[in-house]
């Protein structure tokens, strides 16, 4: 809707252009319609800009979320590999301790056998 000030300005412009009566009235209506269309065009453009901004924000949040999920997945995989490595290391340590114990037992047996047989 045009303001009173806009309408008075349009009447003044139309009058300066030499318009009267119906021509002046039609000029004011046409200009008001043009101004209304222009305001609507600007509203639509602003809404489209807000929509684009919102879409960009959502895309950025989606990228950030995916990146965070990837970091967490990588950290989880690293932890799982580290855990598996520690288990394997412990298994090897236990095997080494068993071998050392077997070796000591064999040495004692050999020592005992040599003492008995001498």
PDB file of C-alpha atoms in Angstrom:
ATOM      1  CA  UNK A   1       0.000   0.000   0.000  1.00  0.00           C
ATOM      2  CA  UNK A   2       1.280   3.422  -0.922  1.00  0.00           C
ATOM      3  CA  UNK A   3       1.738   5.999   1.740  1.00  0.00           C
ATOM      4  CA  UNK A   4      -0.030   9.344   1.579  1.00  0.00           C
ATOM      5  CA  UNK A   5       3.346  10.952   0.934  1.00  0.00           C
ATOM      6  CA  UNK A   6       3.959   8.669  -2.076  1.00  0.00           C
ATOM      7  CA  UNK A   7       0.517   9.394  -3.456  1.00  0.00           C
ATOM      8  CA  UNK A   8       1.004  13.158  -3.101  1.00  0.00           C
ATOM      9  CA  UNK A   9       4.363  12.874  -4.856  1.00  0.00           C
ATOM     10  CA  UNK A  10       2.775  10.898  -7.690  1.00  0.00           C
ATOM     11  CA  UNK A  11      -0.001  13.489  -8.023  1.00  0.00           C
ATOM     12  CA  UNK A  12       2.605  16.241  -8.151  1.00  0.00           C
ATOM     13  CA  UNK A  13       4.690  14.416 -10.783  1.00  0.00           C
ATOM     14  CA  UNK A  14       1.599  13.651 -12.885  1.00  0.00           C
ATOM     15  CA  UNK A  15       0.395  17.229 -12.643  1.00  0.00           C
ATOM     16  CA  UNK A  16       3.856  18.513 -13.696  1.00  0.00           C
ATOM     17  CA  UNK A  17       3.625  16.195 -16.694  1.00  0.00           C
ATOM     18  CA  UNK A  18       0.375  17.927 -17.630  1.00  0.00           C
ATOM     19  CA  UNK A  19      -2.003  15.145 -16.640  1.00  0.00           C
ATOM     20  CA  UNK A  20      -5.495  15.833 -15.363  1.00  0.00           C
ATOM     21  CA  UNK A  21      -8.551  13.976 -14.206  1.00  0.00           C
ATOM     22  CA  UNK A  22      -8.744  10.384 -15.502  1.00  0.00           C
ATOM     23  CA  UNK A  23      -5.228  10.424 -16.979  1.00  0.00           C
ATOM     24  CA  UNK A  24      -3.796  11.630 -13.670  1.00  0.00           C
ATOM     25  CA  UNK A  25      -5.841   9.055 -11.781  1.00  0.00           C
ATOM     26  CA  UNK A  26      -4.665   6.257 -14.112  1.00  0.00           C
ATOM     27  CA  UNK A  27      -1.055   7.454 -13.810  1.00  0.00           C
ATOM     28  CA  UNK A  28      -1.241   7.300  -9.999  1.00  0.00           C
ATOM     29  CA  UNK A  29      -2.841   3.808 -10.105  1.00  0.00           C
ATOM     30  CA  UNK A  30      -0.221   2.554 -12.572  1.00  0.00           C
ATOM     31  CA  UNK A  31       2.645   3.980 -10.530  1.00  0.00           C
ATOM     32  CA  UNK A  32       1.225   2.578  -7.323  1.00  0.00           C
ATOM     33  CA  UNK A  33       0.953  -0.844  -8.983  1.00  0.00           C
ATOM     34  CA  UNK A  34       4.523  -0.543 -10.267  1.00  0.00           C
ATOM     35  CA  UNK A  35       5.761   0.427  -6.813  1.00  0.00           C
ATOM     36  CA  UNK A  36       3.793  -2.430  -5.240  1.00  0.00           C
ATOM     37  CA  UNK A  37       5.309  -4.864  -7.757  1.00  0.00           C
ATOM     38  CA  UNK A  38       8.770  -3.494  -7.020  1.00  0.00           C
ATOM     39  CA  UNK A  39       8.274  -3.912  -3.260  1.00  0.00           C
ATOM     40  CA  UNK A  40       7.031  -7.464  -3.837  1.00  0.00           C
ATOM     41  CA  UNK A  41      10.057  -8.177  -6.046  1.00  0.00           C
ATOM     42  CA  UNK A  42      12.362  -6.932  -3.265  1.00  0.00           C
ATOM     43  CA  UNK A  43      10.514  -9.042  -0.667  1.00  0.00           C
ATOM     44  CA  UNK A  44      10.906 -12.117  -2.854  1.00  0.00           C
ATOM     45  CA  UNK A  45      14.600 -11.373  -3.436  1.00  0.00           C
ATOM     46  CA  UNK A  46      15.181 -10.955   0.306  1.00  0.00           C
ATOM     47  CA  UNK A  47      13.348 -14.214   1.015  1.00  0.00           C
ATOM     48  CA  UNK A  48      15.372 -16.016  -1.645  1.00  0.00           C
ATOM     49  CA  UNK A  49      18.564 -14.622  -0.111  1.00  0.00           C
ATOM     50  CA  UNK A  50      17.472 -15.790   3.357  1.00  0.00           C
ATOM     51  CA  UNK A  51      16.657 -19.206   1.878  1.00  0.00           C
ATOM     52  CA  UNK A  52      20.096 -19.400   0.202  1.00  0.00           C
ATOM     53  CA  UNK A  53      21.791 -18.359   3.447  1.00  0.00           C
ATOM     54  CA  UNK A  54      19.823 -20.973   5.369  1.00  0.00           C
ATOM     55  CA  UNK A  55      20.698 -23.646   2.816  1.00  0.00           C
ATOM     56  CA  UNK A  56      24.386 -22.717   3.016  1.00  0.00           C
ATOM     57  CA  UNK A  57      24.274 -22.845   6.810  1.00  0.00           C
ATOM     58  CA  UNK A  58      22.632 -26.274   6.709  1.00  0.00           C
ATOM     59  CA  UNK A  59      25.219 -27.522   4.205  1.00  0.00           C
ATOM     60  CA  UNK A  60      28.015 -26.207   6.432  1.00  0.00           C
ATOM     61  CA  UNK A  61      26.489 -27.867   9.496  1.00  0.00           C
ATOM     62  CA  UNK A  62      26.134 -31.089   7.520  1.00  0.00           C
ATOM     63  CA  UNK A  63      29.806 -30.922   6.450  1.00  0.00           C
ATOM     64  CA  UNK A  64      30.856 -30.190  10.038  1.00  0.00           C
ATOM     65  CA  UNK A  65      28.752 -33.098  11.310  1.00  0.00           C
ATOM     66  CA  UNK A  66      30.184 -35.497   8.721  1.00  0.00           C
ATOM     67  CA  UNK A  67      33.707 -34.319   9.514  1.00  0.00           C
ATOM     68  CA  UNK A  68      33.111 -34.840  13.237  1.00  0.00           C
ATOM     69  CA  UNK A  69      31.700 -38.315  12.573  1.00  0.00           C
ATOM     70  CA  UNK A  70      34.736 -39.154  10.431  1.00  0.00           C
ATOM     71  CA  UNK A  71      37.102 -37.935  13.163  1.00  0.00           C
ATOM     72  CA  UNK A  72      35.277 -40.029  15.750  1.00  0.00           C
ATOM     73  CA  UNK A  73      35.328 -43.078  13.460  1.00  0.00           C
ATOM     74  CA  UNK A  74      39.064 -42.647  12.853  1.00  0.00           C
ATOM     75  CA  UNK A  75      39.695 -42.266  16.590  1.00  0.00           C
ATOM     76  CA  UNK A  76      37.602 -45.367  17.321  1.00  0.00           C
ATOM     77  CA  UNK A  77      39.504 -47.375  14.691  1.00  0.00           C
ATOM     78  CA  UNK A  78      42.798 -46.147  16.124  1.00  0.00           C
ATOM     79  CA  UNK A  79      41.714 -47.181  19.624  1.00  0.00           C
ATOM     80  CA  UNK A  80      40.631 -50.591  18.354  1.00  0.00           C
ATOM     81  CA  UNK A  81      43.967 -51.115  16.576  1.00  0.00           C
ATOM     82  CA  UNK A  82      45.847 -50.010  19.687  1.00  0.00           C
ATOM     83  CA  UNK A  83      43.799 -52.356  21.845  1.00  0.00           C
ATOM     84  CA  UNK A  84      44.451 -55.256  19.446  1.00  0.00           C
ATOM     85  CA  UNK A  85      48.167 -54.409  19.448  1.00  0.00           C
ATOM     86  CA  UNK A  86      48.273 -54.396  23.252  1.00  0.00           C
ATOM     87  CA  UNK A  87      46.474 -57.743  23.413  1.00  0.00           C
ATOM     88  CA  UNK A  88      48.916 -59.212  20.895  1.00  0.00           C
ATOM     89  CA  UNK A  89      51.851 -57.763  22.824  1.00  0.00           C
ATOM     90  CA  UNK A  90      50.543 -59.295  26.060  1.00  0.00           C
ATOM     91  CA  UNK A  91      50.044 -62.640  24.329  1.00  0.00           C
ATOM     92  CA  UNK A  92      53.636 -62.548  23.062  1.00  0.00           C
ATOM     93  CA  UNK A  93      54.884 -61.586  26.528  1.00  0.00           C
ATOM     94  CA  UNK A  94      53.006 -64.521  28.070  1.00  0.00           C
ATOM     95  CA  UNK A  95      54.399 -66.877  25.419  1.00  0.00           C
ATOM     96  CA  UNK A  96      57.917 -65.577  26.112  1.00  0.00           C
ATOM     97  CA  UNK A  97      57.438 -66.097  29.851  1.00  0.00           C
ATOM     98  CA  UNK A  98      56.206 -69.653  29.203  1.00  0.00           C
ATOM     99  CA  UNK A  99      59.239 -70.375  27.027  1.00  0.00           C
ATOM    100  CA  UNK A 100      61.591 -68.950  29.655  1.00  0.00           C
ATOM    101  CA  UNK A 101      59.935 -71.060  32.343  1.00  0.00           C
ATOM    102  CA  UNK A 102      60.147 -74.177  30.152  1.00  0.00           C
ATOM    103  CA  UNK A 103      63.799 -73.414  29.504  1.00  0.00           C
ATOM    104  CA  UNK A 104      64.540 -73.053  33.235  1.00  0.00           C
ATOM    105  CA  UNK A 105      62.714 -76.298  33.942  1.00  0.00           C
ATOM    106  CA  UNK A 106      64.701 -78.103  31.249  1.00  0.00           C
ATOM    107  CA  UNK A 107      67.941 -76.693  32.651  1.00  0.00           C
ATOM    108  CA  UNK A 108      66.987 -77.888  36.140  1.00  0.00           C
ATOM    109  CA  UNK A 109      66.044 -81.312  34.794  1.00  0.00           C
ATOM    110  CA  UNK A 110      69.331 -81.574  32.907  1.00  0.00           C
ATOM    111  CA  UNK A 111      71.214 -80.377  35.965  1.00  0.00           C
ATOM    112  CA  UNK A 112      69.381 -82.836  38.175  1.00  0.00           C
ATOM    113  CA  UNK A 113      69.953 -85.693  35.706  1.00  0.00           C
ATOM    114  CA  UNK A 114      73.656 -84.948  35.485  1.00  0.00           C
ATOM    115  CA  UNK A 115      73.942 -84.905  39.269  1.00  0.00           C
ATOM    116  CA  UNK A 116      72.129 -88.193  39.547  1.00  0.00           C
ATOM    117  CA  UNK A 117      74.051 -89.944  36.827  1.00  0.00           C
ATOM    118  CA  UNK A 118      77.518 -88.806  37.858  1.00  0.00           C
TER     119      UNK A 118
END
